[in-house]
Coordinates of C-alpha atoms in Angstrom, one line a residue:
M1 CA -16.3 -53.1 18.3
P2 CA -15.5 -53.6 14.7
H3 CA -14.9 -50.8 12.1
D4 CA -17.8 -49.1 10.5
I5 CA -20.4 -49.4 13.3
D6 CA -22.4 -46.8 11.2
R7 CA -24.4 -47.4 8.3
R8 CA -26.1 -44.1 7.2
G9 CA -28.1 -42.9 4.1
D10 CA -25.3 -43.5 1.8
E11 CA -25.6 -45.3 -1.6
A12 CA -21.9 -45.7 -2.1
H13 CA -21.8 -48.4 0.5
Q14 CA -24.2 -50.5 -1.6
M15 CA -21.6 -51.2 -4.2
K16 CA -18.9 -53.0 -2.0
R17 CA -20.0 -55.5 0.6
R18 CA -16.7 -56.6 2.4
R19 CA -17.3 -55.7 5.9
W20 CA -20.2 -57.7 7.3
L21 CA -19.7 -56.8 10.9
Q22 CA -20.6 -53.2 10.7
A23 CA -23.1 -52.7 13.3
L24 CA -25.1 -49.5 12.4
G25 CA -26.5 -48.0 9.3
V26 CA -28.9 -45.2 8.3
A27 CA -32.3 -46.8 7.9
G28 CA -33.0 -45.4 4.4
A29 CA -30.0 -47.2 2.7
A30 CA -30.7 -50.3 4.2
G31 CA -34.4 -50.3 3.6
L32 CA -34.4 -49.9 -0.1
A33 CA -35.9 -52.8 -2.2
G34 CA -36.7 -54.0 -5.7
C35 CA -36.1 -56.8 -8.2
S36 CA -33.5 -57.7 -10.9
G37 CA -33.2 -56.0 -14.2
G38 CA -29.8 -57.2 -15.1
G39 CA -30.3 -60.3 -17.2
D40 CA -28.3 -58.8 -19.9
Q41 CA -25.0 -58.7 -18.1
E42 CA -21.9 -60.7 -19.2
T43 CA -21.5 -61.9 -15.7
T44 CA -24.5 -63.2 -14.1
A45 CA -25.1 -65.2 -10.9
E46 CA -28.1 -67.1 -9.6
T47 CA -29.2 -67.3 -6.0
T48 CA -32.3 -68.7 -4.4
E49 CA -34.5 -67.2 -1.7
D50 CA -33.7 -70.1 0.3
D51 CA -30.1 -69.5 0.5
P52 CA -29.3 -65.9 -0.2
M53 CA -25.8 -66.2 1.1
G54 CA -25.0 -69.4 -0.9
G55 CA -22.6 -70.1 -3.6
S56 CA -23.4 -68.9 -7.0
E57 CA -22.7 -70.3 -10.4
T58 CA -21.0 -67.5 -12.2
T59 CA -20.5 -67.0 -16.2
E60 CA -18.0 -64.8 -17.4
G61 CA -18.5 -64.3 -21.1
D62 CA -15.7 -65.4 -23.3
G63 CA -13.1 -65.1 -20.7
E64 CA -11.3 -62.2 -22.1
L65 CA -10.3 -59.4 -19.5
P66 CA -12.3 -56.2 -19.6
S67 CA -11.0 -53.0 -20.6
V68 CA -10.2 -50.3 -18.1
S69 CA -12.5 -47.4 -18.8
G70 CA -14.8 -44.7 -17.3
T71 CA -15.5 -43.4 -13.7
Y72 CA -17.6 -45.1 -11.5
N73 CA -19.9 -42.4 -10.3
S74 CA -21.6 -43.3 -6.9
L75 CA -23.8 -41.1 -4.6
A76 CA -24.0 -40.5 -0.8
S77 CA -26.6 -38.6 1.1
A78 CA -24.5 -37.5 4.0
T79 CA -20.8 -36.5 4.5
Y80 CA -18.3 -38.7 6.3
E81 CA -17.1 -37.7 10.0
T82 CA -13.8 -39.3 9.3
L83 CA -11.8 -41.5 6.9
N84 CA -9.3 -42.6 9.8
P85 CA -9.4 -46.4 9.4
I86 CA -8.4 -46.8 13.1
Y87 CA -11.3 -44.8 14.3
N88 CA -13.9 -44.9 11.7
D89 CA -17.0 -46.6 13.0
T90 CA -19.5 -45.8 10.1
Y91 CA -20.6 -48.0 7.3
G92 CA -20.4 -45.5 4.5
A93 CA -16.9 -44.2 5.4
G94 CA -15.9 -47.6 5.7
V95 CA -16.8 -48.3 2.2
A96 CA -14.9 -45.1 1.0
I97 CA -11.9 -46.4 3.0
E98 CA -11.8 -49.8 1.4
Y99 CA -11.8 -48.2 -2.0
T100 CA -8.2 -47.5 -1.2
L101 CA -7.2 -49.7 1.7
D102 CA -8.1 -53.5 2.0
P103 CA -8.9 -55.1 5.3
N104 CA -7.2 -58.4 5.8
Y105 CA -10.0 -60.6 4.7
S106 CA -13.6 -60.9 3.8
F107 CA -16.1 -63.4 2.4
R108 CA -17.2 -64.5 -0.9
P109 CA -20.6 -66.4 -1.9
G110 CA -20.9 -69.4 0.1
T111 CA -19.5 -67.8 3.1
E112 CA -16.1 -68.8 1.8
Q113 CA -13.2 -66.9 3.2
L114 CA -11.8 -64.4 0.7
P115 CA -8.2 -63.7 1.7
L116 CA -7.3 -60.1 0.9
T117 CA -3.9 -59.0 2.6
M118 CA -3.8 -62.3 4.3
E119 CA -5.3 -65.7 4.8
L120 CA -6.3 -67.1 8.3
S121 CA -6.4 -70.6 8.8
S122 CA -6.6 -73.1 12.0
D123 CA -6.3 -76.7 12.7
D124 CA -8.1 -76.6 15.8
N125 CA -10.1 -73.4 15.8
E126 CA -8.0 -72.2 18.6
V127 CA -4.7 -70.9 17.2
W128 CA -5.4 -69.0 14.1
V129 CA -2.3 -68.5 11.6
A130 CA -2.3 -65.4 9.6
S131 CA -0.2 -65.9 6.4
L132 CA 0.3 -62.5 4.8
R133 CA 0.7 -62.0 0.9
E134 CA 4.5 -61.0 0.2
N135 CA 3.9 -58.1 -2.3
M136 CA 2.2 -55.5 -0.3
E137 CA 3.7 -52.0 -0.1
F138 CA 2.9 -48.8 1.8
S139 CA 3.6 -45.4 0.2
D140 CA 6.9 -43.9 0.8
P141 CA 8.5 -43.5 3.1
Y142 CA 6.9 -46.5 5.0
G143 CA 8.0 -49.5 3.1
E144 CA 6.8 -53.1 3.2
V145 CA 3.9 -54.6 4.9
T146 CA 5.0 -57.5 7.3
A147 CA 3.7 -59.6 10.1
E148 CA 5.1 -56.9 12.4
T149 CA 2.8 -54.3 10.9
F150 CA -0.3 -56.1 12.4
T151 CA 1.2 -57.4 15.6
Y152 CA 2.3 -54.0 16.6
Q153 CA -1.1 -52.4 15.9
I154 CA -2.6 -55.1 17.8
Q155 CA -0.4 -55.2 20.9
E156 CA 0.4 -51.3 21.0
V157 CA -2.8 -49.7 19.8
Q158 CA -5.9 -52.3 19.9
Q159 CA -4.9 -53.9 23.1
T160 CA -4.4 -50.7 25.2
E161 CA -6.9 -48.3 27.1
W162 CA -5.4 -45.1 25.9
A163 CA -6.1 -45.7 22.2
N164 CA -9.9 -46.6 22.8
T165 CA -10.5 -47.8 19.4
P166 CA -13.6 -49.3 18.1
D167 CA -11.9 -52.6 17.6
S168 CA -10.3 -52.8 21.0
T169 CA -12.6 -55.3 22.6
N170 CA -12.2 -57.8 19.6
W171 CA -8.7 -58.5 20.9
Y172 CA -9.7 -59.5 24.3
R173 CA -11.5 -62.8 25.7
N174 CA -12.8 -62.8 29.2
D175 CA -11.1 -59.3 29.8
E176 CA -7.8 -60.7 29.1
P177 CA -5.9 -59.7 25.8
L178 CA -5.3 -62.5 23.3
N179 CA -1.8 -63.8 22.9
V180 CA -0.7 -62.4 19.3
E181 CA 2.7 -63.7 18.3
Q182 CA 4.7 -63.0 15.1
T183 CA 6.0 -66.3 13.9
G184 CA 7.8 -65.3 10.6
T185 CA 8.3 -62.3 8.4
Y186 CA 4.9 -62.7 6.7
E187 CA 3.2 -64.8 9.5
F188 CA 1.7 -64.4 12.9
Q189 CA -0.7 -66.3 15.2
I190 CA -3.7 -65.5 17.5
E191 CA -4.3 -67.7 20.3
L192 CA -7.9 -67.9 21.6
P193 CA -8.5 -69.3 25.2
S194 CA -11.0 -72.0 23.6
P195 CA -11.8 -73.3 20.1
D196 CA -14.2 -71.0 18.2
P197 CA -15.0 -72.3 14.7
L198 CA -16.8 -69.1 13.7
Y199 CA -14.1 -66.9 14.7
L200 CA -13.7 -65.5 11.3
E201 CA -17.4 -64.9 11.2
T202 CA -17.2 -62.7 14.1
Y203 CA -14.9 -60.4 12.1
D204 CA -13.1 -59.9 15.3
P205 CA -9.6 -60.4 13.7
S206 CA -10.2 -58.0 11.0
L207 CA -7.8 -55.2 10.4
Y208 CA -6.5 -52.6 8.2
P209 CA -2.6 -52.5 7.7
I210 CA -1.3 -49.2 9.1
P211 CA 2.4 -48.3 9.0
I212 CA 4.2 -48.7 12.3
D213 CA 6.2 -45.4 11.8
L214 CA 2.8 -43.5 11.4
M215 CA 1.6 -45.2 14.8
K216 CA 4.5 -45.0 16.7
P217 CA 4.6 -41.2 17.8
Y218 CA 1.1 -41.6 19.1
V219 CA 1.9 -45.0 20.9
D220 CA 4.9 -43.3 22.5
E221 CA 2.9 -40.3 23.7
E222 CA -0.5 -42.3 24.4
D223 CA -2.2 -39.3 22.4
A224 CA -5.3 -40.7 21.2
K225 CA -6.7 -37.3 20.0
G226 CA -3.6 -36.7 17.8
F227 CA -4.1 -40.4 16.5
Q228 CA -7.7 -39.6 15.4
E229 CA -6.7 -36.4 13.8
D230 CA -3.6 -37.4 12.0
E231 CA -3.8 -36.0 8.3
D232 CA -2.1 -39.1 6.8
L233 CA -4.6 -41.4 8.3
L234 CA -7.5 -38.9 7.4
E235 CA -6.3 -38.4 3.9
L236 CA -5.2 -42.0 3.4
T237 CA -1.9 -41.0 2.0
F238 CA 0.1 -44.1 3.0
T239 CA -2.0 -46.7 1.3
G240 CA 0.5 -47.6 -1.5
N241 CA -0.6 -50.6 -3.5
L242 CA -2.8 -51.9 -0.8
G243 CA -6.3 -50.7 -2.5
A244 CA -7.8 -50.8 -6.0
F245 CA -7.8 -47.1 -5.9
S246 CA -5.9 -44.2 -4.5
L247 CA -7.6 -41.2 -2.7
D248 CA -7.1 -38.2 -4.8
E249 CA -9.2 -35.5 -2.8
W250 CA -11.7 -35.6 0.0
N251 CA -13.8 -32.6 0.0
R252 CA -15.5 -32.7 3.3
G253 CA -18.9 -31.1 2.1
S254 CA -19.2 -32.4 -1.4
G255 CA -17.5 -35.9 -1.9
I256 CA -14.6 -37.8 -2.5
T257 CA -12.5 -38.7 -5.8
F258 CA -10.2 -41.7 -6.3
S259 CA -7.9 -42.8 -9.2
R260 CA -7.0 -46.3 -10.4
N261 CA -4.2 -47.9 -8.6
D262 CA -2.0 -49.4 -11.4
D263 CA 0.0 -51.5 -8.9
Y264 CA -2.8 -53.0 -7.0
Y265 CA -1.2 -56.0 -5.1
L266 CA -4.2 -58.4 -5.8
Q267 CA -3.2 -58.4 -9.6
E268 CA -0.5 -61.0 -8.5
A269 CA -2.9 -63.2 -6.5
D270 CA -3.1 -66.8 -7.8
D271 CA -6.0 -67.6 -5.5
L272 CA -8.4 -65.3 -7.0
P273 CA -10.2 -65.2 -10.4
E274 CA -8.2 -64.2 -13.4
A275 CA -10.3 -61.1 -13.6
F276 CA -8.2 -59.5 -10.7
S277 CA -5.0 -59.7 -12.7
N278 CA -5.5 -56.3 -14.3
A279 CA -8.2 -55.1 -11.7
P280 CA -9.5 -52.4 -11.1
Y281 CA -11.2 -51.6 -14.4
F282 CA -12.5 -48.0 -13.6
E283 CA -10.2 -45.3 -14.3
G284 CA -11.5 -43.5 -11.2
I285 CA -14.4 -43.3 -8.6
E286 CA -16.4 -40.3 -7.7
I287 CA -18.7 -40.1 -4.6
S288 CA -20.9 -37.1 -4.5
V289 CA -22.9 -35.9 -1.7
V290 CA -26.3 -35.5 -2.8
G291 CA -28.7 -35.1 0.0
E292 CA -32.1 -35.3 -1.9
E293 CA -33.4 -38.7 -2.8
A294 CA -35.1 -37.2 -6.1
S295 CA -31.8 -35.7 -7.1
R296 CA -30.1 -39.0 -6.7
L297 CA -32.6 -40.9 -8.7
A298 CA -32.6 -38.2 -11.5
A299 CA -28.9 -38.6 -11.7
L300 CA -29.2 -42.4 -12.1
E301 CA -31.8 -42.0 -14.8
T302 CA -29.8 -39.3 -16.8
G303 CA -26.6 -41.2 -16.4
E304 CA -24.9 -38.8 -14.2
A305 CA -24.5 -41.5 -11.6
D306 CA -23.9 -45.2 -12.2
T307 CA -25.7 -46.4 -9.2
A308 CA -28.2 -45.2 -6.4
A309 CA -30.7 -47.0 -4.2
V310 CA -34.1 -47.1 -5.6
P311 CA -37.0 -46.8 -3.2
P312 CA -39.9 -49.5 -3.5
N313 CA -42.5 -47.3 -5.2
R314 CA -40.1 -46.6 -8.0
V315 CA -38.6 -50.0 -8.7
S316 CA -40.9 -50.7 -11.7
E317 CA -40.1 -47.5 -13.3
F318 CA -36.3 -48.0 -13.2
Q319 CA -36.9 -51.7 -14.3
D320 CA -38.4 -50.3 -17.6
L321 CA -35.6 -48.0 -18.4
E322 CA -33.1 -49.1 -21.0
S323 CA -30.5 -47.4 -19.2
T324 CA -30.8 -48.9 -15.8
Y325 CA -31.5 -52.2 -14.2
V326 CA -32.4 -52.8 -10.4
S327 CA -30.8 -55.5 -8.3
V328 CA -32.5 -57.1 -5.2
Q329 CA -29.6 -57.9 -2.7
P330 CA -30.5 -59.4 0.8
Q331 CA -28.9 -57.7 3.6
S332 CA -28.8 -57.9 7.3
Y333 CA -29.7 -54.5 8.7
N334 CA -33.1 -54.2 10.0
E335 CA -35.5 -51.2 10.2
V336 CA -36.0 -50.5 14.0
C337 CA -37.4 -47.8 15.9
T338 CA -34.9 -47.0 18.8
Y339 CA -36.2 -45.6 22.3
N340 CA -34.0 -43.2 24.2
M341 CA -33.8 -44.8 27.7
R342 CA -31.3 -42.4 28.9
D343 CA -32.1 -39.4 31.0
N344 CA -32.7 -37.1 28.2
G345 CA -35.1 -39.3 26.7
W346 CA -39.1 -39.2 27.1
S347 CA -40.0 -35.5 26.9
A348 CA -43.4 -36.2 27.6
G349 CA -43.4 -35.9 31.3
P350 CA -41.8 -37.3 34.4
G351 CA -39.9 -40.6 34.5
N352 CA -39.1 -42.5 31.2
L353 CA -41.8 -45.2 30.2
F354 CA -39.4 -46.5 27.4
R355 CA -37.6 -48.3 30.4
E356 CA -40.5 -50.4 31.1
K357 CA -40.7 -53.9 29.2
K358 CA -44.5 -53.9 29.0
F359 CA -44.3 -50.4 27.7
R360 CA -42.2 -51.4 24.8
Q361 CA -44.4 -54.5 24.2
G362 CA -47.2 -52.2 24.0
L363 CA -45.5 -50.1 21.2
A364 CA -44.6 -53.2 19.3
S365 CA -48.2 -54.2 19.5
A366 CA -49.3 -50.9 18.0
I367 CA -47.6 -51.3 14.7
N368 CA -48.9 -53.6 11.9
K369 CA -45.6 -55.1 10.5
E370 CA -47.3 -56.9 7.6
R371 CA -48.8 -53.8 6.3
L372 CA -45.7 -51.9 6.7
V373 CA -43.8 -54.5 4.7
K374 CA -46.6 -54.3 1.9
G375 CA -47.3 -50.6 2.2
V376 CA -44.0 -48.8 2.7
Y377 CA -41.6 -51.5 1.3
R378 CA -44.0 -52.9 -1.4
G379 CA -43.5 -56.3 -0.2
Y380 CA -39.5 -56.3 -0.6
A381 CA -39.0 -56.9 3.1
D382 CA -39.3 -59.5 5.8
V383 CA -41.2 -59.0 8.8
E384 CA -38.6 -58.8 11.7
Y385 CA -39.7 -60.5 15.3
T386 CA -36.2 -60.8 16.6
W387 CA -32.6 -60.2 16.0
Q388 CA -32.2 -62.3 12.8
P389 CA -33.5 -62.3 9.4
P390 CA -35.9 -65.3 8.7
W391 CA -33.5 -66.5 6.0
S392 CA -30.7 -67.0 8.5
K393 CA -29.8 -70.4 9.5
W394 CA -30.0 -69.1 13.2
F395 CA -33.7 -68.0 13.0
P396 CA -35.3 -70.2 15.6
G397 CA -38.7 -69.9 13.9
E398 CA -41.9 -67.8 14.4
D399 CA -43.6 -70.4 16.7
E400 CA -40.8 -69.8 19.4
L401 CA -41.0 -66.0 19.3
M402 CA -43.4 -63.2 20.4
T403 CA -44.9 -62.0 17.2
F404 CA -45.6 -58.5 18.2
G405 CA -47.4 -56.4 15.4
T406 CA -49.0 -59.3 13.6
G407 CA -52.0 -61.5 14.2
D408 CA -53.5 -61.5 17.8
L409 CA -50.5 -59.5 19.1
Y410 CA -51.5 -56.5 17.1
G411 CA -54.1 -53.8 17.7
P412 CA -55.3 -51.3 20.3
K413 CA -56.5 -53.9 22.8
E414 CA -53.0 -55.6 22.9
T415 CA -51.4 -52.3 22.8
R416 CA -53.2 -50.6 25.6
S417 CA -53.4 -53.5 28.0
R418 CA -49.7 -53.7 28.0
I419 CA -49.0 -49.9 28.3
E420 CA -51.6 -49.8 31.3
S421 CA -49.7 -52.7 33.0
A422 CA -46.3 -50.7 32.5
I423 CA -48.2 -47.5 34.0
E424 CA -49.1 -49.5 37.2
N425 CA -45.4 -50.4 37.6
V426 CA -44.3 -46.7 37.7
E427 CA -44.6 -44.0 40.3
Y428 CA -46.3 -41.3 38.0
D429 CA -49.9 -41.1 37.1
Y430 CA -49.9 -41.7 33.4
S431 CA -53.4 -43.0 32.3
Y432 CA -55.8 -43.3 29.4
D433 CA -58.3 -40.5 28.9
G434 CA -60.6 -42.1 26.3
D435 CA -58.2 -43.1 23.3
R436 CA -55.4 -40.7 24.5
L437 CA -52.5 -41.5 26.7
V438 CA -52.0 -38.6 29.1
T439 CA -49.3 -37.3 31.4
P440 CA -49.8 -36.8 35.2
E441 CA -50.7 -33.1 34.2
G442 CA -53.5 -34.4 31.7
D443 CA -51.7 -33.6 28.6
Q444 CA -51.6 -36.1 25.7
V445 CA -48.3 -37.8 25.5
S446 CA -46.1 -36.5 22.8
L447 CA -42.9 -37.8 21.6
S448 CA -40.3 -37.0 19.1
L449 CA -39.4 -39.3 16.2
Y450 CA -36.3 -38.6 14.0
H451 CA -35.6 -39.8 10.6
V452 CA -33.2 -39.1 7.8
A453 CA -33.6 -36.0 5.7
G454 CA -33.9 -36.4 2.0
Q455 CA -35.2 -40.1 2.0
N456 CA -39.0 -40.4 1.1
T457 CA -39.0 -44.3 2.1
E458 CA -37.7 -43.2 5.6
K459 CA -40.2 -40.4 5.9
N460 CA -43.0 -42.7 4.7
F461 CA -41.7 -45.4 7.4
A462 CA -41.7 -42.7 10.1
Q463 CA -45.1 -41.4 9.2
Y464 CA -46.5 -44.9 9.4
I465 CA -45.1 -45.5 12.7
A466 CA -46.7 -42.2 13.9
Q467 CA -50.0 -43.0 12.5
E468 CA -50.0 -46.4 14.2
L469 CA -48.9 -45.1 17.5
D470 CA -51.5 -42.5 17.4
K471 CA -54.4 -45.0 16.4
N472 CA -53.5 -47.8 18.7
A473 CA -51.4 -46.3 21.8
G474 CA -53.1 -42.8 21.8
I475 CA -49.6 -41.2 21.6
N476 CA -48.9 -38.1 19.5
V477 CA -45.7 -38.5 17.3
E478 CA -43.8 -35.3 16.1
L479 CA -41.7 -36.1 13.1
N480 CA -38.1 -34.4 12.8
A481 CA -36.0 -34.8 9.7
I482 CA -32.3 -34.5 10.4
D483 CA -28.9 -35.0 8.5
A484 CA -27.5 -38.2 9.7
T485 CA -24.2 -37.0 10.7
K486 CA -25.8 -34.2 12.8
F487 CA -27.9 -36.8 14.6
A488 CA -25.0 -38.9 15.3
N489 CA -23.0 -36.1 16.7
D490 CA -25.5 -34.2 18.7
Y491 CA -28.2 -36.8 19.4
W492 CA -27.2 -40.4 19.3
Q493 CA -23.6 -40.2 20.9
Q494 CA -23.0 -39.2 24.4
Q495 CA -20.8 -36.5 25.6
V496 CA -17.8 -38.4 27.2
P497 CA -17.5 -37.3 30.7
D498 CA -14.3 -35.6 31.8
N499 CA -14.1 -37.8 34.7
P500 CA -15.2 -41.2 33.4
D501 CA -13.6 -43.2 36.4
Q502 CA -16.7 -41.9 38.5
Y503 CA -19.1 -44.2 36.7
E504 CA -19.6 -47.8 36.7
W505 CA -18.4 -47.8 33.0
S506 CA -17.5 -45.4 30.3
N507 CA -16.8 -47.1 27.0
G508 CA -16.6 -44.1 24.6
R509 CA -19.0 -42.0 22.8
N510 CA -21.5 -44.7 22.0
N511 CA -21.8 -45.9 25.7
A512 CA -20.2 -43.2 27.6
G513 CA -21.6 -44.4 31.0
P514 CA -25.0 -45.3 32.7
R515 CA -28.3 -43.4 31.7
E516 CA -27.5 -40.1 33.4
V517 CA -24.7 -39.7 30.8
T518 CA -26.4 -38.1 28.0
S519 CA -26.1 -36.8 24.3
K520 CA -25.8 -33.0 23.7
N521 CA -29.6 -32.9 22.8
A522 CA -32.6 -34.8 24.0
W523 CA -34.5 -37.1 21.8
D524 CA -37.3 -39.6 22.3
M525 CA -37.3 -42.1 19.3
S526 CA -35.5 -42.6 16.0
V527 CA -35.5 -44.5 12.9
V528 CA -32.3 -42.9 11.6
Y529 CA -30.3 -46.1 11.9
G530 CA -30.8 -49.7 11.2
L531 CA -28.7 -52.2 13.0
N532 CA -26.9 -55.4 11.9
A533 CA -28.3 -58.7 12.9
Y534 CA -25.1 -60.4 11.9
P535 CA -26.4 -63.5 10.3
L536 CA -22.8 -64.9 9.8
N537 CA -22.3 -65.0 13.6
P538 CA -25.1 -63.6 15.8
L539 CA -22.9 -64.0 18.8
T540 CA -21.4 -60.5 17.7
A541 CA -24.8 -58.9 18.4
D542 CA -24.3 -59.0 22.1
V543 CA -22.8 -55.7 22.0
F544 CA -26.5 -54.3 21.4
F545 CA -27.9 -55.9 24.6
L546 CA -25.3 -55.5 27.3
K547 CA -25.9 -52.3 29.4
D548 CA -22.0 -51.9 29.8
S549 CA -20.8 -52.8 26.3
V550 CA -19.1 -50.5 23.9
Y551 CA -22.4 -49.8 22.0
N552 CA -25.4 -48.7 23.8
P553 CA -26.3 -45.2 22.8
Y554 CA -30.1 -45.7 23.6
G555 CA -29.4 -46.8 27.2
Y556 CA -31.0 -50.3 27.1
Y557 CA -30.7 -52.3 30.2
P558 CA -31.9 -56.0 29.6
S559 CA -34.6 -57.4 31.9
W560 CA -33.0 -60.7 31.3
N561 CA -29.7 -62.5 31.8
A562 CA -28.1 -61.3 28.6
K563 CA -24.4 -61.6 29.6
E564 CA -24.8 -65.0 31.0
L565 CA -26.9 -66.4 28.0
F566 CA -24.4 -64.9 25.4
Q567 CA -21.5 -66.3 27.4
E568 CA -23.2 -69.8 27.4
A569 CA -23.7 -69.5 23.5
K570 CA -20.0 -68.5 23.2
N571 CA -19.2 -71.7 25.1
A572 CA -21.1 -74.0 22.9
E573 CA -19.0 -76.7 21.5
S574 CA -21.1 -77.8 18.5
E575 CA -23.3 -75.9 16.1
E576 CA -26.5 -77.7 17.3
A577 CA -25.7 -76.4 20.8
L578 CA -25.0 -73.0 19.5
K579 CA -28.3 -72.9 17.7
E580 CA -30.2 -74.1 20.8
A581 CA -28.4 -71.4 22.9
L582 CA -29.0 -68.6 20.3
A583 CA -32.8 -69.7 20.0
E584 CA -32.9 -68.9 23.7
I585 CA -31.4 -65.5 23.3
F586 CA -33.7 -64.6 20.5
V587 CA -36.9 -65.6 22.3
K588 CA -35.7 -63.3 25.2
I589 CA -35.1 -60.4 22.8
S590 CA -38.4 -60.8 21.2
E591 CA -40.0 -60.6 24.6
D592 CA -38.0 -57.8 25.9
Q593 CA -38.3 -55.5 23.0
P594 CA -35.2 -53.5 23.4
M595 CA -36.3 -51.4 20.5
G596 CA -39.2 -51.6 17.9
M597 CA -37.9 -54.4 15.7
L598 CA -40.0 -54.0 12.5
A599 CA -38.6 -55.2 9.3
F600 CA -35.7 -56.6 7.1
P601 CA -36.0 -54.9 3.7
S602 CA -33.7 -55.9 0.8
D603 CA -31.4 -53.6 -0.8
T604 CA -32.6 -52.6 -4.0
I605 CA -29.9 -50.8 -6.1
G606 CA -30.2 -49.2 -9.3
Y607 CA -27.1 -49.5 -11.6
N608 CA -26.2 -48.2 -15.1
S609 CA -27.3 -50.8 -17.6
S610 CA -23.6 -51.0 -18.9
L611 CA -22.1 -51.8 -15.5
Q612 CA -21.2 -55.5 -15.1
G613 CA -20.6 -57.3 -11.9
P614 CA -23.5 -56.9 -9.2
I615 CA -25.1 -60.3 -8.2
E616 CA -28.2 -60.8 -6.2
N617 CA -26.4 -62.3 -3.2
Y618 CA -25.6 -61.2 0.3
F619 CA -22.2 -60.9 -0.7
S620 CA -22.5 -58.9 -3.9
G621 CA -19.4 -56.8 -4.3
W622 CA -17.0 -59.1 -2.9
D623 CA -15.3 -58.7 -6.2
F624 CA -15.8 -55.1 -6.7
P625 CA -12.3 -54.5 -8.3
T626 CA -13.4 -56.7 -11.2
W627 CA -16.5 -54.7 -11.7
H628 CA -16.4 -52.9 -15.1
F629 CA -18.5 -51.1 -18.0
E630 CA -19.5 -53.0 -20.9
E631 CA -17.8 -52.0 -24.1

C-alpha cells in the first residue's frame, strides 16, 4: 500500500494535496463542504463542475514574487502516531511529513505530472525512466541524493518481507518483484511486466528519499522494529534541502513547528512557475492539535489560525466575514459506514449478520442518502452508490448500479425484506417482533457506532444513521465518540499474531489475518474513516475488496470474483476496455455493499482572507510552497 493510508480529522491535510493515493481518512475532515469566498485573491483559478480535476487558467497579479512573511497556522483535531516516512500510513501525518520532505512526484490541475525530486517518463508505458534533479542534498552527514538512494530503498527495503512497509506491494507484479535498475548517477528505470499507461496515477512508484546510511543498519540486521522507531526518521532530521520547510519540534501531544528552508531545491527548477524561485513564502508553519471543532472555528474567526475546515451549517457565516473566505474543493474520500465482519464484530448476539450480503443491502436501503446530503451536508456532497464519485470519468452511470438508499430502494419495506432474507440464510433465530429486529433471546438488536469526537458534522452524520436504522431496520444504535488515533490503535487495527505463519495470510496491522484475528477491542460499526475512491486510477482500490490484501481491517470477504475482475481490468489494453472492466467491478460493488457507501462530500475549507494560493480544484495545494500572505 502507499504512504498515508489514513486520513483522520485533521485540518492541516487540507492545505496541501500532493499524495492522492492515501487510502483512509477521518470522515469529518473529508466531509466538510461549502462555497468560495476568495474572489479577491491575487491568484485565482477557475474550474467547472464538469471537470473538477481539469486544468485551470491562472492569473498571477503583476508577476512580482511575493514577500516572505508570517507563520502559517493550521489545526489538527488529533495527534499523529508517527512521522516516519517509511512506515507512516496516515493522511494527516503524511501532510506534515511533506512540509519537510517531498515525494518524487505528484500531479497538478489537468492530471499533469508534477515532477518533484524526479520526473518519470516512458516511451512504451512498460519501462519507466526516473530522471532525478541534480541539486538535492540530505542533511549532514548523509550527502547527495542520487539514483542509488532510491534503488537501494526499493531493493533492500520495499522488496523485502522483513521490512513489511505499507508500500511494499507497490514494487511487485504477480507476486514477483519489479526489476529496478540504476542506469546513471541520477537515473534509474522501473520495468513493468506489461504496459501500464496509468502507472503514475496508481502512485505505486511514489517514494520519499531516505539516506542509505540511515537505512543500512536496519537492513543488515533485518530490524523492522528499530527501523520504525528510528529517531532520525521520526524527527525528520535528515531532510536537508528536500522540503520547503524544516521540522523544528514535534510535541507529540500539542503539535509541530516548522521553519522556512532557505535552500529548498525547487528554487532552482526551470520547469515550474517562477513563483517557486524563492519559495516558500511563509517564515514557518505551526500545526496545533485542537480537539474541539468549535475551538478550531473560533481560532479561524479571530485570526489565530489561517485555515480550518468549515462544517456545512456554518459556511454562510464564514463567507460573510471580511477576515475569512471559504473554498470548495472536490475530493475523493467518501463517507462510509463500515461494518466489522471479524469475530469481534456484531455484539448483538450469536453469529455476525454483517457477513450476509442481503443484510448489508438491507442496511443500505434503510438510509436515505438524498436527505443525508441535503440535511447533514447542506447539499455540498454527492450521493454515493459505488466506489467512484459521479464526476469521475470512470463512473459507470446510475442506470447500471444498485441505487440503494434512494427512490424505490429506500424505506422500511425494502430494508426489512432484505434483512429477513439474510436471516433465513443463517443458523440463528433472529426475527422481527413488530418493528424491532430481535435476537434469538428476544432482545432488540443493539449495535455500537463509533464517530470522531469533537466534530459536529460527524456527530450529526452518526445520529442520522442511527435514526434511519432505528426507523427502517428496527435496530438500536449506540453512538460512541472517540479520538481517531485511539480508534486506530485499539479498534480498527488488528493485533498482529506472534505466529502469523499459521494463518492463510497475515499482512500487517490492517489485515493481520482472517476474521478470527481481531483488534484489541470489539466494535460493530464505524464512521471514523472515509476511504479513497481513487478517481485517478480506480484499479488501486482493489486493496479494499480483496480478503487477503494488505488493507482489510473490517474483514470483508467478497461474494463476487473480485481478484479475477480486478486482474482483468489491469490487463485492459485500452482506456475503453478499462472503462468497461471497471464498470463491471463498480456494479458488483454496488450489489455487494461491502460497507455502507453514503456520500462524497466536498472539502470546504476556511482560510484567512489575506492568504493567496488555494484553488477550487481537486489538486488544490499542488503549488503549496508558493502560497503566501497578501501584503
